[in-house]
CSV table of C-alpha atoms and ligand atoms in Angstrom, one decimal:
chain,number,residue,atom,x,y,z
A,11,MET,CA,0.0,0.0,0.0
A,12,ALA,CA,1.4,3.5,-0.9
A,13,LYS,CA,2.6,5.6,1.9
A,14,LEU,CA,0.6,8.6,2.9
A,15,ASN,CA,2.4,12.0,2.8
A,16,TRP,CA,2.8,13.7,6.2
A,17,GLY,CA,3.9,17.1,7.4
A,18,MET,CA,4.4,18.7,10.8
A,19,ILE,CA,4.2,22.3,12.1
A,20,GLY,CA,6.1,22.9,15.3
A,21,GLY,CA,7.9,20.0,17.0
A,22,GLY,CA,11.3,21.5,16.1
A,23,GLU,CA,14.7,20.6,17.5
A,24,GLY,CA,14.7,20.3,21.3
A,25,SER,CA,10.9,20.4,21.5
A,26,GLN,CA,9.2,18.1,23.9
A,27,ILE,CA,6.6,16.4,21.7
A,28,GLY,CA,8.2,16.6,18.3
A,29,PRO,CA,10.3,13.4,18.6
A,30,ALA,CA,7.2,11.3,19.6
A,31,HIS,CA,5.3,12.5,16.5
A,32,ARG,CA,8.2,11.7,14.2
A,33,LEU,CA,8.7,8.3,15.7
A,34,GLY,CA,5.0,7.6,15.9
A,35,ALA,CA,4.1,8.7,12.4
A,36,GLN,CA,6.8,6.7,10.8
A,37,ALA,CA,6.8,3.6,13.0
A,38,ASP,CA,4.5,1.4,11.0
A,39,GLY,CA,5.3,2.6,7.4
A,40,HIS,CA,2.0,4.4,6.9
A,41,PHE,CA,3.4,7.9,6.5
A,42,ALA,CA,6.4,9.5,4.7
A,43,PHE,CA,7.7,12.7,6.4
A,44,VAL,CA,7.8,15.1,3.4
A,45,ALA,CA,7.1,18.6,4.6
A,46,GLY,CA,7.5,20.7,7.7
A,47,ALA,CA,7.5,24.2,9.3
A,48,LEU,CA,9.1,23.0,12.4
A,49,ASP,CA,10.2,26.0,14.3
A,50,HIS,CA,9.1,29.6,15.2
A,51,ARG,CA,12.5,30.7,13.8
A,52,PRO,CA,12.2,30.2,10.0
A,53,GLU,CA,15.8,29.5,9.3
A,54,ALA,CA,16.2,27.1,12.2
A,55,GLY,CA,13.0,25.3,11.1
A,56,ARG,CA,14.2,25.0,7.5
A,57,ALA,CA,17.6,23.8,8.5
A,58,TYR,CA,16.3,21.2,10.9
A,59,ALA,CA,13.7,19.9,8.4
A,60,GLN,CA,16.4,19.3,5.9
A,61,ARG,CA,18.6,17.5,8.4
A,62,LEU,CA,15.6,15.2,9.0
A,63,GLY,CA,15.6,14.4,5.3
A,64,ILE,CA,12.9,16.8,4.0
A,65,ALA,CA,13.6,18.2,0.5
A,66,PRO,CA,14.6,21.9,0.5
A,67,ASP,CA,11.5,23.1,-1.3
A,68,ARG,CA,9.3,21.5,1.4
A,69,ALA,CA,11.3,22.7,4.4
A,70,TYR,CA,9.2,25.7,5.1
A,71,GLY,CA,9.9,28.8,7.1
A,72,ASP,CA,6.4,29.1,8.6
A,73,TRP,CA,3.0,27.5,8.4
A,74,LYS,CA,1.5,30.0,6.0
A,75,GLU,CA,4.3,29.3,3.5
A,76,MET,CA,3.7,25.6,4.0
A,77,LEU,CA,-0.1,25.9,3.4
A,78,GLU,CA,0.6,27.8,0.1
A,79,GLY,CA,3.4,25.4,-0.9
A,80,GLU,CA,1.4,22.2,-0.2
A,81,ARG,CA,-2.0,23.4,-1.4
A,82,SER,CA,-1.3,23.1,-5.1
A,83,ARG,CA,1.0,20.1,-5.3
A,84,ALA,CA,-0.1,16.9,-6.9
A,85,ASP,CA,1.8,15.0,-4.2
A,86,ARG,CA,0.5,17.3,-1.4
A,87,ILE,CA,0.5,16.1,2.2
A,88,ASP,CA,-2.4,13.9,3.3
A,89,LEU,CA,-2.1,14.8,6.9
A,90,VAL,CA,-0.6,17.7,8.9
A,91,THR,CA,0.3,17.5,12.6
A,92,VAL,CA,0.0,20.7,14.6
A,93,ALA,CA,2.5,20.5,17.5
A,94,THR,CA,3.0,24.2,18.2
A,95,PRO,CA,2.2,26.0,21.5
A,96,ASN,CA,-1.5,26.0,22.4
A,97,SER,CA,-2.4,29.5,21.4
A,98,THR,CA,-1.6,28.8,17.7
A,99,HIS,CA,-3.6,25.6,17.4
A,100,TYR,CA,-6.9,27.1,16.3
A,101,GLU,CA,-5.7,29.3,13.5
A,102,ILE,CA,-3.4,26.7,12.0
A,103,THR,CA,-5.9,23.8,12.3
A,104,ARG,CA,-8.7,25.9,10.9
A,105,ALA,CA,-6.7,27.0,7.9
A,106,PHE,CA,-5.5,23.5,7.0
A,107,LEU,CA,-9.0,22.0,7.4
A,108,GLU,CA,-10.5,24.7,5.2
A,109,ALA,CA,-7.9,23.9,2.5
A,110,GLY,CA,-8.9,20.2,2.6
A,111,PHE,CA,-6.1,18.7,4.6
A,112,HIS,CA,-6.6,16.1,7.4
A,113,VAL,CA,-5.2,17.4,10.7
A,114,LEU,CA,-3.8,15.9,13.9
A,115,CYS,CA,-3.9,18.7,16.5
A,116,GLU,CA,-2.1,18.6,19.8
A,117,LYS,CA,-4.1,19.1,22.9
A,118,PRO,CA,-5.6,21.4,24.0
A,119,MET,CA,-7.2,21.7,20.6
A,120,THR,CA,-8.1,25.4,21.1
A,121,MET,CA,-8.1,28.1,23.8
A,122,THR,CA,-11.9,28.7,23.9
A,123,VAL,CA,-15.1,26.7,23.6
A,124,GLU,CA,-16.2,28.8,20.7
A,125,GLU,CA,-13.1,28.0,18.7
A,126,GLY,CA,-13.5,24.3,19.6
A,127,GLU,CA,-17.1,24.3,18.3
A,128,ASP,CA,-15.9,26.1,15.1
A,129,ILE,CA,-13.2,23.5,14.4
A,130,THR,CA,-15.7,20.7,15.0
A,131,ARG,CA,-18.2,22.2,12.5
A,132,ILE,CA,-15.5,22.9,9.9
A,133,ALA,CA,-14.3,19.2,10.1
A,134,GLU,CA,-18.0,18.1,9.7
A,135,ARG,CA,-18.6,20.5,6.8
A,136,THR,CA,-15.4,19.7,4.9
A,137,GLY,CA,-15.5,16.0,5.7
A,138,ARG,CA,-11.8,16.2,6.8
A,139,ILE,CA,-10.6,14.3,9.8
A,140,CYS,CA,-9.6,16.5,12.8
A,141,ALA,CA,-8.0,14.3,15.4
A,142,VAL,CA,-6.7,15.4,18.8
A,143,ASN,CA,-3.6,13.8,20.2
A,144,TYR,CA,-5.0,12.2,23.4
A,145,CYS,CA,-2.3,9.6,22.9
A,146,TYR,CA,-2.7,7.9,26.3
A,147,SER,CA,-6.0,6.6,25.1
A,148,ALA,CA,-4.0,4.6,22.4
A,149,TYR,CA,-2.0,2.4,24.8
A,150,PRO,CA,-3.1,-1.2,24.1
A,151,MET,CA,-4.1,-1.8,27.7
A,152,VAL,CA,-6.2,1.4,27.8
A,153,ARG,CA,-8.0,0.1,24.8
A,154,GLN,CA,-8.4,-3.3,26.6
A,155,ALA,CA,-9.9,-1.5,29.6
A,156,ARG,CA,-12.4,0.3,27.4
A,157,ALA,CA,-13.3,-3.0,25.6
A,158,MET,CA,-13.8,-4.7,29.0
A,159,VAL,CA,-16.1,-1.9,30.2
A,160,ARG,CA,-18.1,-2.1,26.9
A,161,ALA,CA,-18.3,-5.9,27.2
A,162,GLY,CA,-19.8,-5.6,30.7
A,163,ASP,CA,-16.8,-7.3,32.4
A,164,ILE,CA,-17.0,-5.0,35.4
A,165,GLY,CA,-20.7,-4.4,35.3
A,166,LYS,CA,-22.2,-0.9,35.4
A,167,VAL,CA,-19.5,1.6,36.2
A,168,ARG,CA,-20.1,3.3,39.6
A,169,LEU,CA,-17.0,5.3,40.1
A,170,VAL,CA,-13.9,6.5,38.2
A,171,VAL,CA,-10.9,8.0,40.0
A,172,THR,CA,-8.0,9.4,38.1
A,173,ASN,CA,-4.9,11.6,38.7
A,174,PHE,CA,-2.2,13.1,36.6
A,175,SER,CA,0.2,14.6,39.1
A,176,HIS,CA,3.9,15.3,38.8
A,177,GLY,CA,6.4,17.3,40.7
A,178,HIS,CA,8.3,18.9,37.8
A,179,HIS,CA,7.2,22.5,38.5
A,180,ALA,CA,7.5,22.3,42.3
A,181,ASP,CA,10.8,24.2,42.7
A,182,ALA,CA,9.8,27.8,43.6
A,183,THR,CA,13.3,29.0,42.7
A,184,ASP,CA,12.8,27.6,39.2
A,185,ALA,CA,9.3,29.2,38.7
A,186,ASP,CA,10.8,32.0,36.5
A,187,ASN,CA,12.5,29.5,34.1
A,188,PRO,CA,10.9,30.5,30.7
A,189,ARG,CA,9.9,26.8,29.9
A,190,VAL,CA,8.0,26.7,33.1
A,191,ARG,CA,6.7,30.2,33.5
A,192,TRP,CA,4.5,30.4,30.3
A,193,ARG,CA,2.4,27.5,31.6
A,194,TYR,CA,1.1,29.7,34.4
A,195,ASP,CA,0.9,32.9,32.4
A,196,PRO,CA,-2.7,33.6,31.2
A,197,ALA,CA,-1.4,35.5,28.1
A,198,MET,CA,0.4,32.3,26.9
A,199,ALA,CA,-1.5,29.4,28.5
A,200,GLY,CA,-5.1,30.8,28.6
A,201,VAL,CA,-7.5,30.5,31.5
A,202,SER,CA,-6.0,27.4,33.1
A,203,GLY,CA,-2.6,26.0,33.9
A,204,GLN,CA,-2.2,22.5,35.2
A,205,PHE,CA,-5.8,21.4,34.5
A,206,ALA,CA,-5.6,22.4,30.9
A,207,ASP,CA,-2.1,20.9,30.5
A,208,CYS,CA,-2.5,17.5,32.2
A,209,GLY,CA,-5.9,17.4,33.8
A,210,ILE,CA,-7.6,17.1,30.4
A,211,HIS,CA,-5.7,14.0,29.6
A,212,ALA,CA,-7.1,12.4,32.7
A,213,LEU,CA,-10.6,13.7,32.1
A,214,HIS,CA,-10.5,12.4,28.5
A,215,MET,CA,-9.3,9.1,29.7
A,216,ALA,CA,-12.2,8.8,32.1
A,217,SER,CA,-14.7,9.4,29.3
A,218,PHE,CA,-12.8,7.1,27.0
A,219,ILE,CA,-12.6,4.1,29.2
A,220,CYS,CA,-16.1,4.6,30.6
A,221,ASP,CA,-17.5,5.3,27.1
A,222,ASP,CA,-19.5,8.1,28.6
A,223,GLU,CA,-19.3,11.9,28.7
A,224,VAL,CA,-18.7,14.4,31.5
A,225,GLU,CA,-21.9,16.3,32.2
A,226,LYS,CA,-21.1,18.6,35.2
A,227,LEU,CA,-18.2,19.3,37.5
A,228,SER,CA,-17.1,21.1,40.7
A,229,ALA,CA,-13.5,22.3,40.9
A,230,ASP,CA,-11.1,23.6,43.5
A,231,PHE,CA,-8.0,25.3,42.1
A,232,ALA,CA,-4.8,26.4,44.0
A,233,SER,CA,-1.7,28.2,43.0
A,234,THR,CA,0.6,26.7,45.7
A,235,ILE,CA,3.5,28.9,44.4
A,236,PRO,CA,2.0,32.3,45.1
A,237,SER,CA,3.6,34.1,42.2
A,238,ARG,CA,1.6,32.0,39.7
A,239,GLN,CA,-1.5,33.5,38.2
A,240,LEU,CA,-2.9,30.1,37.2
A,241,GLU,CA,-3.4,26.9,39.2
A,242,ASP,CA,-0.6,24.4,39.7
A,243,ASP,CA,-2.9,22.0,41.6
A,244,ALA,CA,-6.6,21.1,41.0
A,245,MET,CA,-9.2,18.8,42.5
A,246,VAL,CA,-12.2,18.2,40.3
A,247,ASN,CA,-15.3,16.2,41.1
A,248,PHE,CA,-17.5,15.3,38.2
A,249,ARG,CA,-20.6,13.4,37.1
A,250,MET,CA,-21.0,11.5,33.8
A,251,SER,CA,-24.2,11.2,31.8
A,252,ARG,CA,-25.0,7.7,33.1
A,253,GLY,CA,-24.6,8.8,36.7
A,254,THR,CA,-20.9,7.6,37.1
A,255,VAL,CA,-19.2,9.5,39.9
A,256,GLY,CA,-15.8,11.0,38.9
A,257,ARG,CA,-12.8,12.2,41.0
A,258,LEU,CA,-9.8,13.8,39.4
A,259,TRP,CA,-6.6,15.3,41.0
A,260,THR,CA,-3.9,17.0,38.9
A,261,SER,CA,-0.8,18.7,40.2
A,262,SER,CA,2.6,19.9,39.0
A,263,VAL,CA,4.0,20.3,42.6
A,264,ALA,CA,3.7,16.7,43.7
A,265,ILE,CA,7.4,16.2,44.4
A,266,GLY,CA,8.5,12.5,43.9
A,267,ARG,CA,5.8,11.7,41.3
A,268,GLN,CA,7.4,11.5,37.9
A,269,HIS,CA,4.6,11.1,35.4
A,270,GLY,CA,1.9,10.0,37.8
A,271,PHE,CA,-1.0,9.4,35.5
A,272,ASP,CA,-3.3,6.6,36.6
A,273,ILE,CA,-6.9,5.7,36.5
A,274,GLN,CA,-9.1,3.3,38.4
A,275,VAL,CA,-12.6,2.3,37.3
A,276,PHE,CA,-14.9,0.6,39.8
A,277,GLY,CA,-18.0,-1.2,38.5
A,278,GLU,CA,-20.7,-3.3,40.1
A,279,THR,CA,-18.9,-6.5,39.5
A,280,GLY,CA,-15.2,-5.6,39.2
A,281,GLY,CA,-12.5,-3.0,39.2
A,282,LEU,CA,-9.7,-2.0,36.8
A,283,ARG,CA,-6.5,0.0,37.2
A,284,TRP,CA,-4.1,1.4,34.7
A,285,HIS,CA,-0.9,3.4,35.4
A,286,SER,CA,1.1,5.3,32.7
A,287,GLU,CA,4.4,4.2,34.3
A,288,GLN,CA,3.5,0.5,33.9
A,289,PRO,CA,1.5,0.9,30.7
A,290,ASN,CA,1.8,-2.7,29.5
A,291,GLN,CA,-0.3,-4.0,32.4
A,292,LEU,CA,-3.9,-3.7,33.3
A,293,ILE,CA,-4.9,-4.7,36.9
A,294,TYR,CA,-8.3,-6.4,37.1
A,295,THR,CA,-10.2,-7.6,40.2
A,296,PRO,CA,-13.6,-9.3,39.9
A,297,VAL,CA,-15.9,-8.7,42.9
A,298,GLY,CA,-15.0,-11.2,45.6
A,299,GLY,CA,-12.1,-12.6,43.5
A,300,ARG,CA,-8.3,-12.3,43.2
A,301,THR,CA,-6.5,-9.5,41.6
A,302,GLN,CA,-5.1,-10.4,38.1
A,303,ILE,CA,-2.6,-8.7,35.9
A,304,ILE,CA,-3.5,-8.6,32.2
A,305,GLU,CA,-0.4,-8.2,30.1
A,306,LYS,CA,-0.1,-6.5,26.7
A,307,GLY,CA,0.6,-9.2,24.1
A,308,GLU,CA,-1.0,-12.1,26.0
A,309,ALA,CA,-3.6,-14.4,24.5
A,310,GLY,CA,-7.3,-13.6,24.9
A,311,LEU,CA,-7.1,-9.8,24.7
A,312,TYR,CA,-10.0,-8.0,23.1
A,313,ASP,CA,-9.3,-7.1,19.4
A,314,GLU,CA,-9.0,-3.4,20.2
A,315,ALA,CA,-5.9,-4.2,22.3
A,316,ARG,CA,-4.5,-7.1,20.3
A,317,ARG,CA,-4.5,-5.0,17.1
A,318,LEU,CA,-2.3,-2.3,18.8
A,319,SER,CA,0.2,-4.7,20.5
A,320,ARG,CA,3.2,-4.9,18.2
A,321,VAL,CA,6.0,-6.6,20.1
A,322,ALA,CA,5.8,-9.9,22.1
A,323,ILE,CA,4.5,-10.2,25.6
A,324,ALA,CA,6.9,-8.7,28.2
A,325,HIS,CA,8.7,-6.6,25.6
A,326,PRO,CA,7.8,-3.1,26.7
A,327,GLU,CA,6.1,-0.6,24.4
A,328,GLY,CA,6.1,3.0,25.4
A,329,PHE,CA,4.9,6.5,24.7
A,330,PRO,CA,6.1,6.9,21.1
A,331,LEU,CA,4.3,3.7,20.1
A,332,ALA,CA,1.1,4.9,21.8
A,333,VAL,CA,1.4,8.0,19.5
A,334,ALA,CA,2.1,5.6,16.7
A,335,ASN,CA,-1.2,3.9,17.4
A,336,ILE,CA,-3.0,7.3,16.9
A,337,TYR,CA,-1.2,7.5,13.5
A,338,CYS,CA,-2.3,3.9,12.7
A,339,ASP,CA,-5.9,4.8,13.4
A,340,LEU,CA,-5.5,7.9,11.4
A,341,ALA,CA,-4.0,6.1,8.4
A,342,ASP,CA,-6.9,3.7,8.4
A,343,ALA,CA,-9.4,6.5,8.7
A,344,ILE,CA,-7.8,8.5,5.8
A,345,ARG,CA,-8.0,5.3,3.7
A,346,GLY,CA,-11.7,5.0,4.6
A,347,GLU,CA,-11.8,2.5,7.4
A,348,ALA,CA,-13.4,4.2,10.4
A,349,ARG,CA,-11.6,3.7,13.7
A,350,ASP,CA,-13.8,4.0,16.8
A,351,GLY,CA,-11.0,4.8,19.3
A,352,LEU,CA,-9.5,7.7,17.4
A,353,PRO,CA,-10.0,10.9,19.5
A,354,LEU,CA,-11.7,13.5,17.2
A,355,ALA,CA,-12.6,17.2,17.4
A,356,PRO,CA,-15.7,16.6,19.6
A,357,ALA,CA,-13.4,15.2,22.3
A,358,GLY,CA,-11.3,18.3,21.9
A,359,VAL,CA,-14.2,20.7,22.3
A,360,ARG,CA,-15.5,18.7,25.3
A,361,SER,CA,-12.1,19.2,27.0
A,362,MET,CA,-12.3,23.0,26.3
A,363,ALA,CA,-15.8,23.2,27.8
A,364,ALA,CA,-14.6,21.2,30.9
A,365,VAL,CA,-11.6,23.6,31.3
A,366,HIS,CA,-13.8,26.7,31.2
A,367,ALA,CA,-16.4,25.0,33.5
A,368,ALA,CA,-13.7,24.2,36.0
A,369,VAL,CA,-12.3,27.7,36.0
A,370,ALA,CA,-15.9,29.1,36.5
A,371,SER,CA,-16.5,26.6,39.3
A,372,ALA,CA,-13.3,27.3,41.1
A,373,ARG,CA,-13.9,31.0,40.9
A,374,ALA,CA,-17.3,30.5,42.4
A,375,GLY,CA,-16.1,28.5,45.3
A,376,GLY,CA,-16.7,25.1,43.9
A,377,THR,CA,-20.3,25.3,42.6
A,378,TRP,CA,-21.4,22.7,40.2
A,379,VAL,CA,-21.2,23.8,36.6
A,380,ASP,CA,-22.5,22.3,33.3
A,381,ALA,CA,-19.3,20.9,31.6
A,382,ARG,CA,-20.7,20.3,28.2
A,383,PRO,CA,-20.1,22.5,25.2
A,384,PRO,CA,-23.3,24.3,24.1
A,385,MET,CA,-23.3,22.3,20.8
A,386,PHE,CA,-23.7,19.0,22.8
A,387,ARG,CA,-26.3,20.1,25.4
B,422,NAI,P1,7.9,23.1,23.1
B,422,NAI,O1,8.0,24.5,23.6
B,422,NAI,O2,8.9,22.1,23.7
B,422,NAI,O3,8.1,23.1,21.5
B,422,NAI,C1,7.3,23.9,20.6
B,422,NAI,C2,7.9,23.8,19.2
B,422,NAI,O4,7.1,24.5,18.3
B,422,NAI,C3,9.3,24.5,19.1
B,422,NAI,O5,10.1,23.7,18.2
B,422,NAI,C4,9.0,25.8,18.5
B,422,NAI,O6,10.1,26.4,17.8
B,422,NAI,C5,7.8,25.5,17.6
B,422,NAI,N1,7.0,26.6,17.3
B,422,NAI,C6,6.4,27.5,18.1
B,422,NAI,N2,5.6,28.4,17.4
B,422,NAI,C7,5.6,27.9,16.1
B,422,NAI,C8,5.0,28.4,14.9
B,422,NAI,N3,4.2,29.4,14.9
B,422,NAI,N4,5.2,27.7,13.8
B,422,NAI,C9,6.1,26.7,13.7
B,422,NAI,N5,6.7,26.2,14.8
B,422,NAI,C10,6.5,26.8,16.0
B,422,NAI,O7,6.4,22.6,23.3
B,422,NAI,P2,5.9,21.1,23.5
B,422,NAI,O8,6.0,20.8,24.9
B,422,NAI,O9,6.5,20.3,22.5
B,422,NAI,O10,4.3,21.4,23.2
B,422,NAI,C11,3.8,21.6,21.9
B,422,NAI,C12,2.3,21.2,22.0
B,422,NAI,O11,2.2,19.8,22.3
B,422,NAI,C13,1.5,21.9,23.1
B,422,NAI,O12,0.3,22.2,22.6
B,422,NAI,C14,1.5,20.9,24.2
B,422,NAI,O13,0.3,21.0,25.0
B,422,NAI,C15,1.4,19.6,23.4
B,422,NAI,N6,1.9,18.4,24.2
B,422,NAI,C16,1.2,17.3,24.2
B,422,NAI,C17,1.6,16.2,24.8
B,422,NAI,C18,0.8,14.9,24.8
B,422,NAI,O14,0.9,14.1,25.6
B,422,NAI,N7,-0.2,14.8,23.9
B,422,NAI,C19,2.9,16.1,25.6
B,422,NAI,C20,3.6,17.4,25.5
B,422,NAI,C21,3.2,18.5,24.8
């Protein structure tokens, strides 16, 4: 099967997420990396793209040049990834969708709910795919958890408890470091700091595994380093449309936690637990029974998990291969085979609505607020 053509905006040299996209997009032979506007400094972006093997005429200085350059080519890109800082996602994603390209946008998809609704409608109108990189949902054992919930293996879900808490912004003496500071600056980050950065992965995961949507929430935000204008710690209680009770803690000052993203789902007949630092295992306990470890690659997994397990049991797969699973689903979708697990623009706008609802709730002392975007009420 011919490779699809792929380009990236952002994700330049030294960026955090760029390498995971490059590894992920190319891991399974679905995409050829043929175009890029990789850096906010045009010359640095052009030079780096060429070092990565992109032809000089497709190593662009900025995204507008890339849009114009790709638009009219016979071999134009099939998919563009937007891996720039948050405040640029809307404008770039909108322009590429309108020009007929499929887009994979980094999270958070937009800064406002209105922008998120706009992107969702443009994707619908143009028939283009707009995916959002909720890559944790593409780990094989997360797909297994979702399949188990759907199959009724733990009965009706009563409760979901999740946290995404790390300690990497805990050092008050480092709070002015430019790579840290922008995340708590409303001009750069928007209305929310830690909740919009990490909390939305956890909230998306709760919806994804429970196969349900967040309806309302109540939030408590704190800036534990007082110079920060945005929260570095948040506790969010939520309810889902089928009555599931949700609890979410997210923090960037939890010293000792590295990448502490985990989720537990408690149903009427069993419980599940998945932890991002041991992503190849899913812990399952049937009511009254023994705790079992379900391993990626073992026999008897649901198809959704088996399909995305590449290397043998006990050979670890990690973050870039979870991103690669998003690209596999995207390649299938671009070729016309719908993939149910692929996070799309509606998931992106739901996250934005939850972020704005949490900010409103926290400002109002924790009152319960409708967390759904107007278009889905
Ligand atoms: P970063 O600051 O490490 O890198 C940003 C890159 O984008 C740099 O190479 C910069 O030169 C380039 N850039 C900035 N403005 C640009 C423009 N207008 N045109 C072209 N290139 C531009 O940022 P990081 O951490 O890689 O984050 C990028 C995005 O990825 C953010 O939206 C972030 O939320 C998201 N992210 C998602 C993760 C996930 O798990 N899905 C994990 C980490 C980041």
